[in-house]
Short mmCIF file of N, CA and C in Angstrom, two decimals:
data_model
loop_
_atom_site.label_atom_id
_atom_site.label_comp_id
_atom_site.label_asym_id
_atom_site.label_seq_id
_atom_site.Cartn_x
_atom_site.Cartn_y
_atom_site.Cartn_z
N UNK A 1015 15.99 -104.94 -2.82
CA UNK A 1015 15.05 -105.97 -2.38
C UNK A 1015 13.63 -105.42 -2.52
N UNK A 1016 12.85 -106.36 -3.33
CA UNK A 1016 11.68 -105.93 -3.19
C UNK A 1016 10.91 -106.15 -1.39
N UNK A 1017 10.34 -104.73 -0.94
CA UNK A 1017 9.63 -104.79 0.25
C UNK A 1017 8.32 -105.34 0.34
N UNK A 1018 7.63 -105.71 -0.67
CA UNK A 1018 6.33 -106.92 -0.49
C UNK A 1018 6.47 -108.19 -0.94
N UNK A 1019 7.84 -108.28 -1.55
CA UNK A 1019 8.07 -109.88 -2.23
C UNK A 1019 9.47 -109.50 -1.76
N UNK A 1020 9.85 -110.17 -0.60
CA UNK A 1020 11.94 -110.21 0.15
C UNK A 1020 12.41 -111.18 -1.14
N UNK A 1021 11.98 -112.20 -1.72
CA UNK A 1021 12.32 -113.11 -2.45
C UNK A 1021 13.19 -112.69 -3.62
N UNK A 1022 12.15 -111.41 -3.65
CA UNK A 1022 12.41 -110.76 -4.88
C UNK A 1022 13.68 -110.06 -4.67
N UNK A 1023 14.73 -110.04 -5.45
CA UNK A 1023 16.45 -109.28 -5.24
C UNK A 1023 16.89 -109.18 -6.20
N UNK A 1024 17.38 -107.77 -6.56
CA UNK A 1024 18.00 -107.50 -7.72
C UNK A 1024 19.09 -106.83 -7.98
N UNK A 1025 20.51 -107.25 -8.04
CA UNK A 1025 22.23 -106.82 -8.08
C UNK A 1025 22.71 -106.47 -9.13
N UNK A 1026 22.89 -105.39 -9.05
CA UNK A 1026 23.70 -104.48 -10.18
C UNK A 1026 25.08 -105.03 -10.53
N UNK A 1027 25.68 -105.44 -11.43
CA UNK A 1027 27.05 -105.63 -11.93
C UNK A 1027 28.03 -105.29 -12.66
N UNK A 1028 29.02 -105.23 -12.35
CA UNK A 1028 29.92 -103.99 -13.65
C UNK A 1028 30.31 -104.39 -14.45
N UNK A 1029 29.72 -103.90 -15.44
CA UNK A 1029 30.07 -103.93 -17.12
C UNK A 1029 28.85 -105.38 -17.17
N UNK A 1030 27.98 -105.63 -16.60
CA UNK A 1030 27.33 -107.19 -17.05
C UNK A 1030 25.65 -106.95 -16.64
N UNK A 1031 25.13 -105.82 -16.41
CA UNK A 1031 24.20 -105.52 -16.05
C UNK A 1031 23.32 -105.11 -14.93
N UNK A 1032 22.00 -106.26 -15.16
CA UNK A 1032 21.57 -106.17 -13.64
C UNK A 1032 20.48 -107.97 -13.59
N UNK A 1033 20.82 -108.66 -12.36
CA UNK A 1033 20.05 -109.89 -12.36
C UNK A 1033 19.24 -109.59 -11.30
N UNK A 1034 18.29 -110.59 -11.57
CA UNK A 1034 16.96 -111.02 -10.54
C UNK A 1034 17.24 -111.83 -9.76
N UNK A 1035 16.76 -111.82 -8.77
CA UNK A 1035 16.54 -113.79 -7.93
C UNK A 1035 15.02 -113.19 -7.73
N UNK A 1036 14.38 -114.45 -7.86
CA UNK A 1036 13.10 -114.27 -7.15
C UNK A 1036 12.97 -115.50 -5.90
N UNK A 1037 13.89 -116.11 -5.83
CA UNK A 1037 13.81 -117.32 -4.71
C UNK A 1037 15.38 -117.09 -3.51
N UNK A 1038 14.71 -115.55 -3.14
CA UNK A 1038 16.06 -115.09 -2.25
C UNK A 1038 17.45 -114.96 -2.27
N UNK A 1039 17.82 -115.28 -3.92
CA UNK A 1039 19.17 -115.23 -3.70
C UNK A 1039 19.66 -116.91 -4.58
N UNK A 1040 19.28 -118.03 -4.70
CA UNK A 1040 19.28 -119.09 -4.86
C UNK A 1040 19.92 -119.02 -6.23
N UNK A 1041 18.73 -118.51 -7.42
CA UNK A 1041 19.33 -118.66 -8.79
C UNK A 1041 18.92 -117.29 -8.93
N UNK A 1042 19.66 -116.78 -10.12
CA UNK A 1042 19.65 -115.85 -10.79
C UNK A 1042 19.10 -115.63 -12.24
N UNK A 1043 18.58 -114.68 -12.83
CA UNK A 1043 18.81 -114.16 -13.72
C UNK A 1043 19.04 -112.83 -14.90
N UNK A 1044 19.48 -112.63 -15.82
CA UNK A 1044 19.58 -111.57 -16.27
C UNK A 1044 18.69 -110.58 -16.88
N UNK A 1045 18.61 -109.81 -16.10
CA UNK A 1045 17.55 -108.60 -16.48
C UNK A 1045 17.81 -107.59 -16.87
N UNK A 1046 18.45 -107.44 -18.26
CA UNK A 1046 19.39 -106.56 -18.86
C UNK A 1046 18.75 -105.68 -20.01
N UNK A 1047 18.00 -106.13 -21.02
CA UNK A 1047 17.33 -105.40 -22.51
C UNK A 1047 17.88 -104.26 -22.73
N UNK A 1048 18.70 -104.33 -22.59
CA UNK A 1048 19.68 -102.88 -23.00
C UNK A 1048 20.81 -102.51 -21.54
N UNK A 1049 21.11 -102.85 -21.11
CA UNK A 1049 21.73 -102.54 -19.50
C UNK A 1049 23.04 -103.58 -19.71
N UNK A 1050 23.14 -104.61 -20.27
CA UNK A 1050 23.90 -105.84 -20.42
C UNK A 1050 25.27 -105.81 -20.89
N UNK A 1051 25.81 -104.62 -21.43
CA UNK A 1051 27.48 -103.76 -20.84
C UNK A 1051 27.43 -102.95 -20.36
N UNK A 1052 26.51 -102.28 -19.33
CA UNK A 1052 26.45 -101.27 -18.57
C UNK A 1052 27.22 -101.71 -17.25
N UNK A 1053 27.91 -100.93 -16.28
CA UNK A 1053 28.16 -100.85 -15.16
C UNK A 1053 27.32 -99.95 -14.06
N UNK A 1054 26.63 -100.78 -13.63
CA UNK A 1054 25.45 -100.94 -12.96
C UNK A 1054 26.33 -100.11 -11.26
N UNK A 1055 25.74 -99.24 -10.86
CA UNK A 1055 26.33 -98.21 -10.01
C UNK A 1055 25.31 -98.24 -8.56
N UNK A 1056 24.31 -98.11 -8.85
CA UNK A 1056 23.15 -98.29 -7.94
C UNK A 1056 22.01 -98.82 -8.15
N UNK A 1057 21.64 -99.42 -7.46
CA UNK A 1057 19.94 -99.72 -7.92
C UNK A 1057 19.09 -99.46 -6.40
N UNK A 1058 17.44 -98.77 -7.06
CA UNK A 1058 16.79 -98.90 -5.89
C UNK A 1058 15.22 -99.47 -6.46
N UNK A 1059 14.95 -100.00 -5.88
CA UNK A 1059 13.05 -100.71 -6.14
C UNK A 1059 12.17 -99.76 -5.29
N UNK A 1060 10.88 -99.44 -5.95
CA UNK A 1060 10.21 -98.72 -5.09
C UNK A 1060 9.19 -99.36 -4.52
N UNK A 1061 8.85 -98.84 -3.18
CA UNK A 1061 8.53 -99.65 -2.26
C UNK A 1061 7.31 -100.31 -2.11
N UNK A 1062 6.40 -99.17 -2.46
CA UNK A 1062 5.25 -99.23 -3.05
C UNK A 1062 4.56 -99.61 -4.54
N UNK A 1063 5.14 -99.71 -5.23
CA UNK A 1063 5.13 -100.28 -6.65
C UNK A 1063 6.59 -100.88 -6.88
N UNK A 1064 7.02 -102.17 -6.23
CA UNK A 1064 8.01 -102.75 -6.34
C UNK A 1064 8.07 -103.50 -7.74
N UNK A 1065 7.42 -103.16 -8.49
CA UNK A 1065 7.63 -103.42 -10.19
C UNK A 1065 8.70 -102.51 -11.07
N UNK A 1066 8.01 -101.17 -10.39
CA UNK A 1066 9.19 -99.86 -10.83
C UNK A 1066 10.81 -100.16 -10.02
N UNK A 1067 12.04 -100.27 -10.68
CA UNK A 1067 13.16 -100.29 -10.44
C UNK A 1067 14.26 -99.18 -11.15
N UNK A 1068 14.97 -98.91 -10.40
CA UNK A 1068 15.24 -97.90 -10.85
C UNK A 1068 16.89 -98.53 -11.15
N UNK A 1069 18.21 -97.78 -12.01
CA UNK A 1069 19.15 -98.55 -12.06
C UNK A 1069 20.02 -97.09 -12.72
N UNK A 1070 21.27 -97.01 -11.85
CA UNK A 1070 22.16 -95.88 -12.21
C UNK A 1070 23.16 -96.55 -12.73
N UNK A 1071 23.49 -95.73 -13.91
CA UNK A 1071 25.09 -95.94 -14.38
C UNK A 1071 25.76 -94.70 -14.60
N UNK A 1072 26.94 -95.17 -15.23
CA UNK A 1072 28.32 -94.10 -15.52
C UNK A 1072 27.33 -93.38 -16.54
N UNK A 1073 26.38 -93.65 -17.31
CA UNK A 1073 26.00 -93.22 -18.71
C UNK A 1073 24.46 -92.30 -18.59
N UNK A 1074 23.87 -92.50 -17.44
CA UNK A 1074 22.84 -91.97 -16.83
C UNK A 1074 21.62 -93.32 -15.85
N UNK A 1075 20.75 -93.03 -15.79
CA UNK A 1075 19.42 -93.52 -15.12
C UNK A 1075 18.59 -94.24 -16.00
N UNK A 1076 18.39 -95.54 -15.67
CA UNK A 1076 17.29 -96.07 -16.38
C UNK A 1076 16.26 -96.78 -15.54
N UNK A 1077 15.30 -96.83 -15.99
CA UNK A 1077 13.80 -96.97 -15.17
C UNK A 1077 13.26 -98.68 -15.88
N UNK A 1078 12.60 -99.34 -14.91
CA UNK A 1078 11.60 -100.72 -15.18
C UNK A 1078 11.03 -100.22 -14.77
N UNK A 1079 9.75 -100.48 -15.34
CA UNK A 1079 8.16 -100.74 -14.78
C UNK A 1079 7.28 -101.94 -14.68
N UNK A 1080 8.48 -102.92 -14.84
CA UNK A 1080 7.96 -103.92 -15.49
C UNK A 1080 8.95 -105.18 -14.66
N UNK A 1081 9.45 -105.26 -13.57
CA UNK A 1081 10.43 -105.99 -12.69
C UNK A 1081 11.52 -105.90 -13.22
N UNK A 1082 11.95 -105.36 -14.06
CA UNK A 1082 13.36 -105.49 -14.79
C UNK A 1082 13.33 -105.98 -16.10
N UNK A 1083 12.26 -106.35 -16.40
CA UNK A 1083 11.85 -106.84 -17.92
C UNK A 1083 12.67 -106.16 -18.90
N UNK A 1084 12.13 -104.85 -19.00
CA UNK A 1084 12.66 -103.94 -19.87
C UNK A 1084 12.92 -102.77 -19.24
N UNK A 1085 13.28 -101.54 -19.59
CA UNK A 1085 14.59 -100.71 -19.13
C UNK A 1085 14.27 -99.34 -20.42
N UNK A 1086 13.82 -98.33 -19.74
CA UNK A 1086 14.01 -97.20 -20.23
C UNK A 1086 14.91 -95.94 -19.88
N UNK A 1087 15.93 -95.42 -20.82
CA UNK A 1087 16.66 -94.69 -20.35
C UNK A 1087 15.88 -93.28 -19.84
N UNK A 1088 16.13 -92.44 -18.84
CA UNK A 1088 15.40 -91.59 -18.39
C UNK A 1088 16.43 -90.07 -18.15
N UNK A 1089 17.43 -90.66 -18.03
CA UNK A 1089 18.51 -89.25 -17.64
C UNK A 1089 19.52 -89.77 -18.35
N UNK A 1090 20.01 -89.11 -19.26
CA UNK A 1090 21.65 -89.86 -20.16
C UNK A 1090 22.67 -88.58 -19.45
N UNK A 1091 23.64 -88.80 -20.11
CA UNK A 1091 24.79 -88.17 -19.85
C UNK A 1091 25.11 -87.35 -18.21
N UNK A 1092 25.06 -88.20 -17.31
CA UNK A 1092 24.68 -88.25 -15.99
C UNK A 1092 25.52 -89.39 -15.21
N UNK A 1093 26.65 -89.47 -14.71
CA UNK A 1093 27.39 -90.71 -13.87
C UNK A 1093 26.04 -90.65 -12.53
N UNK A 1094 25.65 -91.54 -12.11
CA UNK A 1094 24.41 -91.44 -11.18
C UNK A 1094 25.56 -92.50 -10.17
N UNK A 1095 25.57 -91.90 -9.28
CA UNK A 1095 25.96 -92.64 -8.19
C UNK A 1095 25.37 -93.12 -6.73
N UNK A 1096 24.21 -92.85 -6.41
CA UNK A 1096 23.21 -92.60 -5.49
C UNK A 1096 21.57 -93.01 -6.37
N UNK A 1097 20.97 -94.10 -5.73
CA UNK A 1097 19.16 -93.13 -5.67
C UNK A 1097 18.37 -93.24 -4.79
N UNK A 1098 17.39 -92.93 -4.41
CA UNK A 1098 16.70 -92.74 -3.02
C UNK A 1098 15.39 -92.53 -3.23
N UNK A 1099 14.11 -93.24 -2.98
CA UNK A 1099 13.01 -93.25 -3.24
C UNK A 1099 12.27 -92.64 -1.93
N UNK A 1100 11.66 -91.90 -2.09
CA UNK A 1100 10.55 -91.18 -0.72
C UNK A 1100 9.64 -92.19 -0.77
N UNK A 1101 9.63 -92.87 0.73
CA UNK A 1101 9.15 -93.97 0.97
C UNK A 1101 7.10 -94.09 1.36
N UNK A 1102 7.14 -92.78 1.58
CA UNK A 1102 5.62 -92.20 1.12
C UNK A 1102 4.92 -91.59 -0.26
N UNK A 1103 5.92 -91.04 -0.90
CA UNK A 1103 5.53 -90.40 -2.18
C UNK A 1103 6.21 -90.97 -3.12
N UNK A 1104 6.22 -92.14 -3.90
CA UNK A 1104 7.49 -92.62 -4.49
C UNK A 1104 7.79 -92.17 -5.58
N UNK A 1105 6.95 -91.40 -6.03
CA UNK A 1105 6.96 -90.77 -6.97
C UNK A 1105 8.15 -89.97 -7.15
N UNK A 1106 8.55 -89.27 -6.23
CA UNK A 1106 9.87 -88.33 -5.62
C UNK A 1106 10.85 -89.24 -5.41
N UNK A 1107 12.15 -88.98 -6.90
CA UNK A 1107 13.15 -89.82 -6.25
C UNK A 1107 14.25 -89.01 -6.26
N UNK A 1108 15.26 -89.16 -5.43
CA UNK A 1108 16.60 -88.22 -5.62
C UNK A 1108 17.55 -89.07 -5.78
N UNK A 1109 18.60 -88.57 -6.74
CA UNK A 1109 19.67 -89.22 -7.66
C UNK A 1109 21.21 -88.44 -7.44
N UNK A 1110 22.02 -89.62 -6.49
CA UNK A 1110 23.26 -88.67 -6.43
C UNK A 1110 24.64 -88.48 -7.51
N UNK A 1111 25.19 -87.69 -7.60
CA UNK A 1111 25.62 -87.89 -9.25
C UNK A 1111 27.42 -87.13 -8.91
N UNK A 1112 28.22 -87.25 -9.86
CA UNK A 1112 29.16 -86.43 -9.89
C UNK A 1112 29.19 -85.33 -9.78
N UNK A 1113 27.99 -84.58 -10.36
CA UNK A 1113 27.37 -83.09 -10.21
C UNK A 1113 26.81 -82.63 -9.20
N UNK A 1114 26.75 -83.49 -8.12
CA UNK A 1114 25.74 -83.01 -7.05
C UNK A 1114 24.14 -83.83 -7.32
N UNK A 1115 23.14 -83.53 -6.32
CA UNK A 1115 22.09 -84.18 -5.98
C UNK A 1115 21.11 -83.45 -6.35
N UNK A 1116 20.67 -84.56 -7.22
CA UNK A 1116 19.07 -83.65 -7.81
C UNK A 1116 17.62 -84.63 -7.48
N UNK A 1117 16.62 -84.07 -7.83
CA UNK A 1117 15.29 -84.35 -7.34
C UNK A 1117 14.24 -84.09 -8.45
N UNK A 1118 13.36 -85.60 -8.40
CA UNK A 1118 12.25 -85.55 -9.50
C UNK A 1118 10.91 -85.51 -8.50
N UNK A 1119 9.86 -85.05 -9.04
CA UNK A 1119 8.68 -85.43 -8.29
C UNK A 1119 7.42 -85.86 -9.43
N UNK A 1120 8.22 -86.29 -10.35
CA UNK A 1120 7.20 -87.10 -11.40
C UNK A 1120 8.32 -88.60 -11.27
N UNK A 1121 8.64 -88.93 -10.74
CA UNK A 1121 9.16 -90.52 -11.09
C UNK A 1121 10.52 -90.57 -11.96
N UNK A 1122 10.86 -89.39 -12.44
CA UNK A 1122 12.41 -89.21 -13.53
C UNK A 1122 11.67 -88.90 -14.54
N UNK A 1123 10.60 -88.23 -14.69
CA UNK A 1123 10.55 -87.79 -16.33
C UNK A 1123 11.27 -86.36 -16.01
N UNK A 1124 11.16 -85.43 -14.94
CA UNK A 1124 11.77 -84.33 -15.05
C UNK A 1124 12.86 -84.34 -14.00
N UNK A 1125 13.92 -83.35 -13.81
CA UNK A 1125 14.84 -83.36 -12.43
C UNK A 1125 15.54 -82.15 -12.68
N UNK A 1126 15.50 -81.60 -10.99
CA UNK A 1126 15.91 -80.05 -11.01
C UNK A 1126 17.18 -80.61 -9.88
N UNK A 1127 17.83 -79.61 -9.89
CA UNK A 1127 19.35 -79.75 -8.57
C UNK A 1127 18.57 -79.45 -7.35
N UNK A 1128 18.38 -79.99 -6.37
CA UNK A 1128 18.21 -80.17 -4.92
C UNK A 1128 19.40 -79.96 -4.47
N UNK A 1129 20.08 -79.11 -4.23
CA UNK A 1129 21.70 -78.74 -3.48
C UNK A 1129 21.66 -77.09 -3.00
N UNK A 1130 20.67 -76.75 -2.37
CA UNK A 1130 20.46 -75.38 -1.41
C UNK A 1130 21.26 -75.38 -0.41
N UNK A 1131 22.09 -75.05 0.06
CA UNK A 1131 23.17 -75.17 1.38
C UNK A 1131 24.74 -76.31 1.27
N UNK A 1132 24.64 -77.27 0.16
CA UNK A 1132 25.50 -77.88 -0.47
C UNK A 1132 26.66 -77.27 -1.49
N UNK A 1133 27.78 -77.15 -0.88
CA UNK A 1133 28.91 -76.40 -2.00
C UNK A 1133 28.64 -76.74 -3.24
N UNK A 1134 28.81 -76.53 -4.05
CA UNK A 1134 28.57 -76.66 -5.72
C UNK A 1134 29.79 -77.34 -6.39
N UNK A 1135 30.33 -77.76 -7.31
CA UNK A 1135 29.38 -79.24 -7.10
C UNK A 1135 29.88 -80.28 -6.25
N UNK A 1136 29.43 -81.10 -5.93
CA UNK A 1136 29.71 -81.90 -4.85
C UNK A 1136 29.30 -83.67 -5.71
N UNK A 1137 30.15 -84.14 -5.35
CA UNK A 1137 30.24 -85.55 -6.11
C UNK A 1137 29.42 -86.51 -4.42
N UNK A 1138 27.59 -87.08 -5.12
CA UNK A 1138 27.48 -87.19 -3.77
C UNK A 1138 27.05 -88.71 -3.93
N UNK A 1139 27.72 -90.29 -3.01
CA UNK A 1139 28.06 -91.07 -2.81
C UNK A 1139 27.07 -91.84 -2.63
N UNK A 1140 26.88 -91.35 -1.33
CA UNK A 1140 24.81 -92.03 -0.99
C UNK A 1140 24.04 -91.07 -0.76
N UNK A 1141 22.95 -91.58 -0.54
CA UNK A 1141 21.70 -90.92 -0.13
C UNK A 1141 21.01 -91.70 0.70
N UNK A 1142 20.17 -91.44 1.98
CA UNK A 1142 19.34 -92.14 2.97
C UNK A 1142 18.24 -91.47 3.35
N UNK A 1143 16.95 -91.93 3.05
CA UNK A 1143 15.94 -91.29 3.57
C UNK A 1143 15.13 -92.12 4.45
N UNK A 1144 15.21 -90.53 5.64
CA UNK A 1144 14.48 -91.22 6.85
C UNK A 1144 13.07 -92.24 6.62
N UNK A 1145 13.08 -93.00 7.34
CA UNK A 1145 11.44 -93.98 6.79
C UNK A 1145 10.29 -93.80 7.66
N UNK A 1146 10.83 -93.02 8.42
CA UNK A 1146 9.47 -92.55 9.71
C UNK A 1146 9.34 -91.58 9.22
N UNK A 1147 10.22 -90.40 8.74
CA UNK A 1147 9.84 -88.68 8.21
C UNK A 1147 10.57 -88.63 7.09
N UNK A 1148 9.56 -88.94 6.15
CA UNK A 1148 10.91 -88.88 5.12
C UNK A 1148 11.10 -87.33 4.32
N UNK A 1149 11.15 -86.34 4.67
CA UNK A 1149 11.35 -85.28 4.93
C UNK A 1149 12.62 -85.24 5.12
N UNK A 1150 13.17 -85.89 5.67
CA UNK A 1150 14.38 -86.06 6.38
C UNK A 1150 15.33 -87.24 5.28
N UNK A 1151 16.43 -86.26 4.89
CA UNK A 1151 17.26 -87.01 3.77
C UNK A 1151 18.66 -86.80 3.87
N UNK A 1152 19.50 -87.66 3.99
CA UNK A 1152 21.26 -87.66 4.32
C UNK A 1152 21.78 -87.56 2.92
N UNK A 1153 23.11 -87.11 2.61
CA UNK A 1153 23.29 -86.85 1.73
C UNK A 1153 25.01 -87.30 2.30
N UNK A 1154 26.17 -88.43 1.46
CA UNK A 1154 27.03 -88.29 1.56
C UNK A 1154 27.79 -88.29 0.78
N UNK A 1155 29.40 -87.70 1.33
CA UNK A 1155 30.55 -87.54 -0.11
C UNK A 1155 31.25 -88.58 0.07
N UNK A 1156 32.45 -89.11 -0.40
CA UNK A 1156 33.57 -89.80 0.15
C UNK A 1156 34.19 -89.93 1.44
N UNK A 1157 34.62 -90.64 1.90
CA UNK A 1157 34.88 -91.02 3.63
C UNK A 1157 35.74 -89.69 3.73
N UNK A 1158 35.83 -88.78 4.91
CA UNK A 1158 36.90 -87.75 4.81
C UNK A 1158 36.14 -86.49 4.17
N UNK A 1159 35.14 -86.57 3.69
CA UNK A 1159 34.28 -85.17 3.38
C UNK A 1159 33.14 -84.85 3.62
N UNK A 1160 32.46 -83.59 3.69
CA UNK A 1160 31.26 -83.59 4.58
C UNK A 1160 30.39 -84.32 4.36
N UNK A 1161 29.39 -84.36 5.55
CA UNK A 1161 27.67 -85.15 4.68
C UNK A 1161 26.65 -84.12 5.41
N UNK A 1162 25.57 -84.15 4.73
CA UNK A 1162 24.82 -83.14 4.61
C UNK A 1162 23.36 -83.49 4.83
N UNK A 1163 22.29 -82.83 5.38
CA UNK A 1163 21.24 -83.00 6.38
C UNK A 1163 20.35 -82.12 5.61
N UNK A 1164 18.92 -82.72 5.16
CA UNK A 1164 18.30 -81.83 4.93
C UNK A 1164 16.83 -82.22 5.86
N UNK A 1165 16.16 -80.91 6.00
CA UNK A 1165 14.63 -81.83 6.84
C UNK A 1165 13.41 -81.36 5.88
N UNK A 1166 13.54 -80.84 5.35
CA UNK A 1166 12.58 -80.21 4.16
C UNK A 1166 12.45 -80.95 2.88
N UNK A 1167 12.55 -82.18 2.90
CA UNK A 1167 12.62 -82.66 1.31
C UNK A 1167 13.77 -82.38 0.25
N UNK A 1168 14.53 -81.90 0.77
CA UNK A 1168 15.81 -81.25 -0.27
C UNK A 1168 15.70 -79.93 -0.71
N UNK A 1169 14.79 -79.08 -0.10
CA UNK A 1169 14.66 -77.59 -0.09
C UNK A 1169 15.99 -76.78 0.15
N UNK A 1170 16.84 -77.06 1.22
CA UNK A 1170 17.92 -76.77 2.07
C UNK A 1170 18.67 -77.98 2.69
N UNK A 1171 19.75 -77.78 3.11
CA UNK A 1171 20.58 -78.14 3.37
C UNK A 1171 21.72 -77.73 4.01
N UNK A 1172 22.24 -78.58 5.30
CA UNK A 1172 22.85 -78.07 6.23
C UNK A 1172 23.79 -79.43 6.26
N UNK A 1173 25.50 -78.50 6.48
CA UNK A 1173 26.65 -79.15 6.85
C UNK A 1173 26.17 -80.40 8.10
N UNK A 1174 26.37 -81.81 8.74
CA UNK A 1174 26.49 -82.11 9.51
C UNK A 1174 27.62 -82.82 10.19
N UNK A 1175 28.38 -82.95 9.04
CA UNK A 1175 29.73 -83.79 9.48
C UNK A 1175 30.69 -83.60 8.53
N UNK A 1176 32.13 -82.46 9.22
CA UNK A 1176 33.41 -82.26 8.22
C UNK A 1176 33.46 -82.82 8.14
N UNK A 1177 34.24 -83.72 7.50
CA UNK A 1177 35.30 -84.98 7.04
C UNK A 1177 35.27 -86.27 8.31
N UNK A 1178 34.51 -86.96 7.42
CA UNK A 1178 33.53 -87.92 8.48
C UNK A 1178 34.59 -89.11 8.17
N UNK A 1179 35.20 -89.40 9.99
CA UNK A 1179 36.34 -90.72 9.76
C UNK A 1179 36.08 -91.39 8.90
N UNK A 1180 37.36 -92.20 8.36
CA UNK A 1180 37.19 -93.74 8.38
C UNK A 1180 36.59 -94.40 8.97
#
């Protein structure tokens, strides 16, 4: 959802892309230019430049700058399962992947592994960053395996929950 236009909503679909609503949900359409047999895994809009969208697949990361117009690939050969925008710096996004969790601080032109205190590799599910400190970033696996706490931006990382119920 875009956070200065709610109207604005955009749903990832498998194997069929990714659509718009700009009238809350009402009608749709396809915002695909290359994404349009992709299986669409995550998507996040940034908050502050809610033009930039970001969109994970099995095949890697691709970036809008443009509402979904068009679509540049940014990370290939990458299952991206997670992304997470620092809701002060948006520039900084972290991307959770089959490989474990990594971190850009140019927007995805570059990305290093953020997984300091995280077993190696770790297939990681979501990601949540705090919106009051966003310093503060959750990191989870599959229901039944740990999730992980960092307060440093993804510097480190600390166990917070073995095998977190059903």
């Amino acid at each position: 959802i875009d956070s200065q236009t709610p109207a604005n909503v955009y749903a990832g679909l498998g194997g069929n892309g990714v659509v718009k609503s700009t009238d809350a949900g009402g009608t749709w359409t396809a915002m695909n230019n290359g994404l349009s047999t992709l299986n669409i895994t995550c998507l996040a809009v940034d908050p502050l430049a809610p033009a930039t969208v970001y969109a994970g697949t099995s095949l890697g990361l691709f970036k809008s700058v443009d509402g979904g117009n068009t679509w540049s690939s940014i990370l290939t050969n990458t299952n991206i399962l997670s992304i997470a925008i620092d809701p002060s710096t948006t520039s900084t996004v972290y991307i959770g992947t089959a490989n474990g969790l990594f971190k850009s601080t140019n927007g995805g032109a570059a990305w290093g592994l953020s997984a300091a205190g995280i077993a190696s590799p770790q297939v990681i599910f979501s990601l949540a960053i705090d919106p009051h400190n966003p310093s503060t970033i959750y990191a989870g696996r599959a229901s039944g395996y740990p999730a992980y706490k960092s307060t440093n931006g993804g510097v480190t990382w600390t166990l917070i929950a073995n095998g977190v119920p059903l």
